[in-house]
Each structure stands twice: as C-alpha cells, then as structure tokens.
Short mmCIF file of C-alpha atoms in Angstrom, two decimals:
data_model
loop_
_atom_site.label_atom_id
_atom_site.label_comp_id
_atom_site.label_asym_id
_atom_site.label_seq_id
_atom_site.Cartn_x
_atom_site.Cartn_y
_atom_site.Cartn_z
CA MET A 764 34.54 -17.87 -27.15
CA PRO A 765 32.95 -15.18 -29.40
CA ALA A 766 31.28 -12.28 -27.52
CA ARG A 767 27.55 -12.42 -27.34
CA ARG A 768 25.81 -10.28 -29.87
CA LYS A 769 23.87 -7.20 -28.46
CA VAL A 770 20.22 -7.62 -28.58
CA THR A 771 18.41 -4.89 -30.52
CA LEU A 772 14.91 -3.67 -31.32
CA LYS A 773 15.00 -5.68 -34.55
CA ASP A 774 15.34 -8.82 -32.40
CA LEU A 775 12.26 -7.88 -30.38
CA GLU A 776 10.51 -7.12 -33.64
CA GLN A 777 11.27 -10.57 -34.93
CA ARG A 778 10.35 -12.35 -31.72
CA THR A 779 6.92 -10.47 -31.20
CA GLY A 780 5.84 -9.68 -34.77
CA LEU A 781 5.16 -6.11 -33.67
CA SER A 782 6.62 -3.03 -35.33
CA VAL A 783 9.76 -1.29 -33.99
CA ALA A 784 7.66 1.78 -33.51
CA THR A 785 5.25 0.01 -31.29
CA ILE A 786 8.05 -1.69 -29.23
CA SER A 787 9.71 1.60 -28.89
CA ARG A 788 6.63 3.28 -27.55
CA ALA A 789 6.15 0.46 -24.97
CA LEU A 790 9.78 0.39 -23.86
CA ASN A 791 10.07 4.29 -23.59
CA ASN A 792 6.49 4.74 -22.36
CA THR A 793 5.82 7.36 -24.77
CA GLY A 794 2.34 6.31 -26.20
CA TYR A 795 -0.46 3.94 -26.18
CA VAL A 796 0.21 0.19 -26.47
CA SER A 797 -2.35 -2.40 -25.61
CA ALA A 798 -1.82 -4.55 -22.44
CA GLU A 799 -1.66 -7.64 -24.59
CA ASN A 800 1.24 -6.26 -26.62
CA ARG A 801 2.92 -4.78 -23.70
CA SER A 802 2.95 -8.33 -22.13
CA LEU A 803 4.33 -9.83 -25.34
CA ILE A 804 7.09 -7.22 -25.43
CA ALA A 805 7.95 -7.66 -21.82
CA GLN A 806 8.12 -11.46 -22.24
CA ALA A 807 10.37 -11.08 -25.23
CA GLN A 808 12.57 -8.54 -23.50
CA ARG A 809 13.11 -10.94 -20.59
CA GLU A 810 13.77 -14.01 -22.88
CA LEU A 811 16.22 -12.20 -25.11
CA GLY A 812 17.82 -10.02 -22.34
CA TYR A 813 17.21 -6.79 -24.03
CA VAL A 814 18.45 -3.83 -21.92
CA LEU A 815 17.35 -0.16 -22.65
CA PRO A 816 20.28 2.05 -23.59
CA LYS A 817 21.13 4.43 -20.80
CA ARG A 818 20.13 7.47 -22.78
CA ARG A 819 16.58 6.06 -23.00
CA LEU A 820 16.37 6.20 -19.21
CA GLU A 821 17.17 9.85 -18.94
CA ARG A 822 13.67 11.21 -19.48
CA GLY A 823 11.53 13.29 -17.42
CA VAL A 824 10.47 16.90 -16.68
CA GLY A 825 12.74 19.45 -18.23
CA SER A 826 16.43 18.66 -17.67
CA ALA A 827 15.68 16.54 -14.63
CA THR A 828 13.87 13.23 -14.24
CA ALA A 829 10.42 12.36 -12.94
CA ILE A 830 8.93 9.24 -11.24
CA LEU A 831 5.35 8.41 -11.07
CA VAL A 832 3.76 7.53 -7.65
CA VAL A 833 0.14 6.01 -7.89
CA ILE A 834 -1.63 6.14 -4.65
CA PRO A 835 -5.13 5.36 -3.30
CA ASP A 836 -7.43 8.37 -2.97
CA ASN A 837 -8.78 7.70 0.48
CA LYS A 838 -8.45 11.31 1.95
CA THR A 839 -6.17 10.48 4.83
CA SER A 840 -3.02 12.40 5.99
CA PHE A 841 -1.20 9.07 6.04
CA TRP A 842 -0.24 9.29 2.40
CA PHE A 843 1.15 12.89 2.89
CA GLU A 844 3.76 11.33 5.24
CA TYR A 845 4.45 8.52 2.71
CA LEU A 846 5.00 11.15 0.05
CA ARG A 847 7.40 13.17 2.20
CA GLY A 848 9.54 10.13 2.45
CA VAL A 849 9.48 9.79 -1.41
CA GLN A 850 10.30 13.35 -1.75
CA GLU A 851 13.25 13.17 0.52
CA VAL A 852 14.92 10.59 -1.74
CA CYS A 853 13.88 12.37 -4.94
CA LYS A 854 15.56 15.54 -3.86
CA THR A 855 18.98 13.85 -3.73
CA TYR A 856 18.54 12.70 -7.36
CA ASP A 857 17.21 16.11 -8.74
CA CYS A 858 13.91 14.19 -9.52
CA PHE A 859 10.35 15.34 -9.69
CA VAL A 860 7.31 13.41 -8.33
CA LEU A 861 4.27 12.93 -10.59
CA LEU A 862 1.19 11.93 -8.54
CA TYR A 863 -1.80 10.02 -9.71
CA PHE A 864 -4.62 9.28 -7.18
CA VAL A 865 -6.81 6.17 -7.78
CA ALA A 866 -10.40 6.77 -6.63
CA PRO A 867 -12.26 4.06 -4.75
CA ASP A 868 -14.69 3.54 -7.67
CA GLU A 869 -12.01 3.22 -10.34
CA ASN A 870 -10.47 -0.07 -11.59
CA GLU A 871 -7.02 0.10 -10.03
CA VAL A 872 -5.19 -1.81 -12.77
CA ASP A 873 -6.74 0.13 -15.59
CA SER A 874 -6.06 3.50 -13.81
CA ILE A 875 -2.44 2.50 -13.20
CA THR A 876 -1.98 1.44 -16.79
CA LYS A 877 -3.43 4.64 -18.09
CA ALA A 878 -1.22 6.78 -15.85
CA ILE A 879 1.91 4.86 -16.91
CA ASN A 880 0.95 5.11 -20.53
CA SER A 881 0.08 8.83 -20.38
CA LEU A 882 2.85 10.28 -18.15
CA ASN A 883 6.37 10.53 -19.11
CA ALA A 884 8.03 8.85 -16.02
CA ARG A 885 11.41 7.04 -15.50
CA GLY A 886 9.91 4.69 -13.02
CA VAL A 887 6.76 4.13 -10.99
CA ILE A 888 5.86 3.30 -7.40
CA VAL A 889 2.46 1.63 -7.09
CA VAL A 890 0.86 1.95 -3.60
CA THR A 891 -2.07 -0.24 -2.91
CA LEU A 892 -4.41 -1.57 -0.11
CA ASN A 893 -5.05 -4.70 -2.17
CA ALA A 894 -2.08 -6.44 -3.84
CA GLY A 895 -4.21 -9.13 -5.35
CA GLU A 896 -3.58 -11.51 -8.30
CA GLU A 897 -4.76 -8.96 -10.98
CA LEU A 898 -2.63 -6.13 -9.87
CA CYS A 899 0.50 -8.45 -9.25
CA THR A 900 0.13 -9.82 -12.83
CA ALA A 901 -0.15 -6.36 -14.21
CA MET A 902 2.98 -5.40 -12.31
CA THR A 903 4.96 -8.16 -14.10
CA GLN A 904 3.93 -6.67 -17.53
CA PHE A 905 4.93 -3.06 -16.96
CA LEU A 906 8.22 -2.38 -18.68
CA LEU A 907 9.61 0.61 -16.75
CA PRO A 908 11.33 0.15 -13.31
CA ARG A 909 8.71 -0.28 -10.72
CA VAL A 910 8.09 -0.88 -6.99
CA LEU A 911 4.92 -2.11 -5.36
CA CYS A 912 4.19 -0.80 -1.85
CA ALA A 913 1.36 -2.46 -0.06
CA ALA A 914 -0.47 -1.56 3.19
CA HIS A 915 -0.40 -5.32 4.12
CA ARG A 916 2.26 -7.81 4.37
CA ILE A 917 3.60 -9.30 1.12
CA ASP A 918 5.56 -12.61 1.42
CA SER A 919 9.31 -12.56 0.61
CA ASN A 920 9.06 -15.11 -2.18
CA THR A 921 10.14 -13.15 -5.27
CA THR A 922 10.79 -16.12 -7.54
CA GLN A 923 7.57 -15.29 -9.57
CA ARG A 924 8.15 -11.46 -9.53
CA ASN A 925 10.12 -9.18 -11.78
CA TYR A 926 9.63 -6.10 -9.47
CA ASP A 927 10.60 -4.97 -5.99
CA CYS A 928 8.12 -4.88 -2.98
CA ILE A 929 7.86 -2.77 0.15
CA SER A 930 5.20 -3.75 2.55
CA VAL A 931 4.30 -3.25 6.17
CA ASP A 932 3.10 -6.19 8.58
CA SER A 933 -0.34 -4.55 9.50
CA GLN A 934 -1.56 -7.93 10.54
CA LYS A 935 1.00 -7.89 13.29
CA GLY A 936 0.04 -4.30 14.00
CA ILE A 937 -3.58 -5.31 14.64
CA PHE A 938 -2.29 -8.26 16.90
CA LEU A 939 -0.30 -5.70 18.87
CA ALA A 940 -3.38 -3.35 19.34
CA ALA A 941 -5.73 -6.27 20.38
CA SER A 942 -3.18 -7.82 22.58
CA HIS A 943 -2.61 -4.39 24.34
CA LEU A 944 -6.41 -4.09 25.08
CA ALA A 945 -6.35 -7.76 26.48
CA ASP A 946 -3.42 -6.85 28.62
CA THR A 947 -5.14 -3.81 30.08
CA GLY A 948 -8.08 -5.98 31.31
CA ARG A 949 -10.49 -5.72 28.54
CA ARG A 950 -12.40 -8.91 27.63
CA ARG A 951 -15.27 -8.10 25.38
CA ILE A 952 -13.32 -6.62 22.40
CA ALA A 953 -14.95 -5.50 19.17
CA TYR A 954 -13.24 -5.39 15.86
CA LEU A 955 -14.30 -2.76 13.16
CA GLY A 956 -12.56 -3.47 9.91
CA LEU A 957 -12.49 -3.42 6.06
CA ASN A 958 -14.13 -5.94 3.83
CA ASP A 959 -12.84 -4.86 0.46
CA SER A 960 -9.10 -5.60 0.40
CA LEU A 961 -6.28 -7.86 1.35
CA THR A 962 -5.36 -5.22 3.88
CA GLY A 963 -8.76 -5.79 5.69
CA THR A 964 -8.44 -9.57 5.43
CA GLN A 965 -5.02 -9.67 7.07
CA ARG A 966 -5.83 -7.22 9.82
CA LEU A 967 -8.90 -9.22 10.76
CA GLN A 968 -6.68 -12.35 10.93
CA GLY A 969 -4.34 -10.46 13.27
CA PHE A 970 -7.21 -9.61 15.53
CA ARG A 971 -8.29 -13.28 15.70
CA GLU A 972 -4.78 -14.43 16.42
CA ALA A 973 -4.46 -11.94 19.31
CA MET A 974 -7.69 -13.05 20.91
CA ALA A 975 -6.64 -16.76 20.59
CA ALA A 976 -3.25 -15.98 22.08
CA HIS A 977 -5.04 -14.49 25.15
CA SER A 978 -7.63 -17.25 25.38
CA LEU A 979 -10.42 -14.82 24.72
CA PRO A 980 -13.51 -15.70 22.64
CA VAL A 981 -14.36 -13.82 19.51
CA ASP A 982 -17.79 -12.57 19.53
CA GLU A 983 -18.79 -12.37 15.94
CA SER A 984 -21.62 -10.03 16.58
CA LEU A 985 -18.99 -7.51 17.73
CA ILE A 986 -17.29 -7.64 14.27
CA SER A 987 -18.44 -4.99 11.85
CA GLN A 988 -16.62 -4.41 8.46
CA CYS A 989 -17.17 -2.01 5.61
CA PRO A 990 -15.68 -0.58 2.33
CA GLU A 991 -12.70 1.77 2.98
CA PRO A 992 -14.46 5.05 2.12
CA GLU A 993 -17.08 4.33 5.00
CA CYS A 994 -14.63 3.84 7.91
CA PHE A 995 -15.55 6.90 10.05
CA GLU A 996 -19.26 6.19 9.70
CA ASN A 997 -18.91 2.47 10.38
CA GLY A 998 -16.99 3.35 13.64
CA ARG A 999 -19.76 5.63 14.70
CA ARG A 1000 -22.74 3.59 13.57
CA SER A 1001 -21.43 0.33 15.07
CA ILE A 1002 -21.06 1.83 18.57
CA LEU A 1003 -24.52 3.42 18.31
CA ARG A 1004 -25.93 0.07 17.27
CA PHE A 1005 -24.11 -1.84 20.01
CA ALA A 1006 -25.54 0.62 22.65
CA LYS A 1007 -29.10 0.39 21.26
CA GLU A 1008 -28.84 -3.40 21.38
CA ASN A 1009 -27.45 -3.35 24.84
CA ARG A 1010 -24.22 -5.12 24.03
CA LEU A 1011 -21.54 -2.60 24.13
CA PRO A 1012 -17.96 -3.98 24.34
CA ASP A 1013 -15.28 -3.07 26.71
CA ALA A 1014 -12.94 -1.98 23.94
CA VAL A 1015 -12.69 -1.53 20.26
CA CYS A 1016 -9.80 -2.58 17.98
CA ALA A 1017 -10.23 -0.36 14.93
CA VAL A 1018 -8.70 -1.18 11.46
CA ASN A 1019 -7.52 2.52 11.12
CA ASP A 1020 -7.61 5.89 12.91
CA ARG A 1021 -10.64 7.18 10.91
CA THR A 1022 -12.66 4.23 12.31
CA ALA A 1023 -11.43 4.83 15.83
CA LEU A 1024 -12.41 8.59 15.56
CA GLY A 1025 -15.95 7.53 14.48
CA VAL A 1026 -16.08 5.30 17.62
CA MET A 1027 -15.01 8.32 19.73
CA ARG A 1028 -17.59 10.50 18.10
CA ALA A 1029 -20.33 8.03 19.07
CA CYS A 1030 -19.04 7.79 22.60
CA ARG A 1031 -19.34 11.54 22.96
CA GLU A 1032 -22.93 11.41 21.67
CA LEU A 1033 -23.82 8.65 24.13
CA GLY A 1034 -21.86 10.11 27.06
CA ILE A 1035 -19.56 7.08 27.37
CA ASP A 1036 -16.17 7.87 29.02
CA ILE A 1037 -13.00 6.90 27.04
CA PRO A 1038 -11.17 4.85 28.32
CA ARG A 1039 -13.11 3.91 31.50
CA GLY A 1040 -16.38 3.14 29.63
CA LEU A 1041 -14.80 1.88 26.48
CA ALA A 1042 -11.22 1.77 25.30
CA VAL A 1043 -10.20 2.25 21.63
CA VAL A 1044 -7.05 1.67 19.60
CA GLY A 1045 -6.62 2.67 15.83
CA MET A 1046 -4.01 2.16 13.28
CA ASP A 1047 -2.00 4.58 11.05
CA ASN A 1048 -1.12 6.99 13.80
CA ILE A 1049 -2.29 9.95 11.60
CA ASP A 1050 -1.23 13.49 12.72
CA PHE A 1051 -4.63 14.13 14.39
CA ALA A 1052 -4.26 11.08 16.81
CA PRO A 1053 -2.23 12.69 19.47
CA SER A 1054 -4.62 15.80 19.53
CA ALA A 1055 -7.86 13.81 19.76
CA ALA A 1056 -9.70 14.06 23.07
CA PRO A 1057 -8.46 11.72 24.67
CA ALA A 1058 -5.46 11.16 22.73
CA LEU A 1059 -5.78 8.11 20.56
CA SER A 1060 -3.74 5.07 20.91
CA SER A 1061 -2.59 3.97 17.45
CA VAL A 1062 -0.32 1.57 15.61
CA ASP A 1063 2.29 3.50 13.61
CA LEU A 1064 2.98 2.00 10.23
CA ALA A 1065 5.93 4.19 9.47
CA PRO A 1066 4.53 5.88 6.36
CA PHE A 1067 7.65 8.11 5.98
CA ASP A 1068 9.80 5.06 6.14
CA GLN A 1069 7.59 3.17 3.61
CA GLY A 1070 8.01 6.16 1.19
CA ARG A 1071 11.64 6.58 1.54
CA ASN A 1072 12.38 2.88 1.22
CA SER A 1073 10.16 2.66 -1.91
CA ALA A 1074 12.02 5.49 -3.49
CA GLN A 1075 15.38 4.23 -2.52
CA ARG A 1076 14.51 0.87 -4.04
CA LEU A 1077 13.11 2.33 -7.29
CA PHE A 1078 16.41 4.48 -7.80
CA HIS A 1079 18.49 1.46 -7.10
CA ARG A 1080 16.53 -0.53 -9.68
CA MET A 1081 17.02 2.19 -12.24
CA ARG A 1082 20.66 2.25 -11.61
CA ASP A 1083 21.17 -1.52 -11.58
CA PRO A 1084 18.21 -3.26 -13.51
CA GLY A 1085 19.87 -6.61 -13.26
CA ASP A 1086 20.00 -6.77 -9.53
CA LEU A 1087 17.97 -9.38 -7.60
CA PHE A 1088 14.44 -8.37 -6.89
CA ARG A 1089 13.72 -7.84 -3.15
CA SER A 1090 10.79 -7.82 -0.88
CA THR A 1091 11.12 -5.84 2.28
CA VAL A 1092 8.56 -5.95 5.20
CA LEU A 1093 8.45 -3.17 7.62
CA GLU A 1094 7.55 -3.63 11.31
CA PRO A 1095 4.52 -1.86 12.97
CA ASN A 1096 4.86 0.09 16.40
CA LEU A 1097 2.10 0.46 18.89
CA ILE A 1098 1.86 4.03 20.39
CA VAL A 1099 -0.06 4.00 23.67
CA ARG A 1100 -2.04 7.01 24.64
CA GLU A 1101 -4.96 7.99 26.92
CA SER A 1102 -7.68 6.21 24.87
CA SER A 1103 -6.51 2.72 26.10
CA ALA A 1104 -5.23 3.44 29.45
CA PRO A 1105 -5.43 0.41 31.85
CA LEU A 1106 -8.58 0.02 33.87
#
C-alpha cells in the first residue's frame, strides 16, 4: 500500500481558495487574517490533516518561546496565584508568558482574537468567567495550540471541541458554603451573586441546591446579583438595604470574597457582630481573607493548580498535537474561619 502523501500549503490553498501567504499568516499567527478566513483554514486543516512543521512551532521571544495568557481584568489577587502556577511550568520549558487583560467593557472574543493575531505566541491559555457559545465557537477556530480555563464547571464532553479545557466546580463550591452555613444553625441565608456570566449562573444554582438539600426555603428577596465589577459595593449596599427594611438574614453566602468583604464593611458600619449577628462565607480564598477582621471563611478554588494544570496541558498539546482533547474539572475546598463560626 503506497504511503500517504504529505499534505502541503498548496493543498490548503486549493481547498480554501486563499493564497499561500494568507494561509501561512494564519497558521504561524504572524499577521492579520479575518475570522471568516481563519475558520475556513482551520476547517481545511482538520479535514486534510495538515500538521505544522516542527520548525514553525519554535517561535517566541528571543531564543526562547512564549505563550499568551488572556485573563479577565477584574482587579483581584486570585489571578496572581493563577499566573504563579502558569509561570512555574513555563520556567521548566524556558518559556516566557505574554499577558493580555480583557476589561469588563471589552468584547471578550474580539479582544482574544486581536491578542492572538498581534502577539507572537506559540500557544494560548484563555481564562474566562463566561465560557458561552460565542467564546467556545471562537476557540474551535483559533489555529495555534490552546487551552480554555473557566471559573465555572465545563462538562467533560469533548466530542465537539478541538481544544483542551481546565475548569473548577464553583457550583459545588457554593453548595459547600451554603451547606456549611445551614449546618451551623443559620436558617435565613442570603445569596449575593453575579448576573453577567455562566459563573454566576452556576453558583446561584449551587446555592439553591444546598438550600433544598437542607429543606430550607429560598427567600428570593434575599438574593441580590450584580455585574462582576460591582461586587464589593453590592455586598455593602445589600446589607444596608436589608437592615433598612428590617429583614436582615442570619448569614450571607457570597459569590466571591470581594462581595463578602463588602458585607463585612456594612456590618461594621451598622455595628453588627460577625459571626454572632451575621455569618458570612466568600469564595476565591484571596490572600486577604485570613487577615480580615474577623478572618473570612472562603471556598478555595485552587488558582495555583488551575494555572499549573492549564500550562501543563498546553505544553503537552504543543508536544503532541494529535492527542485526545481533555476536559479536567478541579474540586473546590471550603476553608472555615471565624466569620462563620457556629452559633
């Protein structure tokens, strides 16, 4: 049986109708190519089985290589821990990290595409709070090795994906937080969350599941959600409003630590003792949580491990592009501190 002929750029040119120069820019990520043409090239590459020559993967900063990490710009120390995990792996490969922060008012897909087209990276890790259909579709069209890391659970079905996923089960994390508050004797539990992402949607569902598991009613008037940049103020304003309306809860389950810190600020303003007057649990276990007064209970989402696993998976993909695509879901861990001590 004759050996299969090696697929070349000329084959891609014939299949797509695009010039070799355009195809080369897309494959090597060295210039602008429209999203439509990138999608066309990616489809032809998959159908024909074209593999980039090894020498074309050896690009980057100076004599070393560089990977791109695209991250939400939400001004929290959580991402510094994530990047430490990425950096640990990169050091073993003599690789630099290029960072691109996506602001809350930017179109996420457009920003990621721009960063990929503009920066000379060997691979990309995309970190998101909202792995929705638009982003997941765009991820299938990027041509360089890539990993999607989400702050919410991504299902393990990879049959429709051509990229790897790392995620954390933050829905379970909120379930653990709300269950802990119920187990310590709290019955009127408020939930302060996010209303602008799949992360927020899943975490609210985790709260509802925990309340149902403990046969506790959900008071919809004690649920307050906001866009991610407003978390601290939403925590503070919600408690002030509940107090003004004479319907303070026993406890607050907060979508993240910034929201929880806003709750604690309002309690200080009102003279409410934490945890006797109101218990609070956050999520993210940021570096300030143990130093809060009182120390803040929080769900640890293992950002260092998320970053390390993302980078390990990306380098594995660059070494072995033909390996099966994988989806890994990390487990949360509740850290109990003074802010939610039992009654």
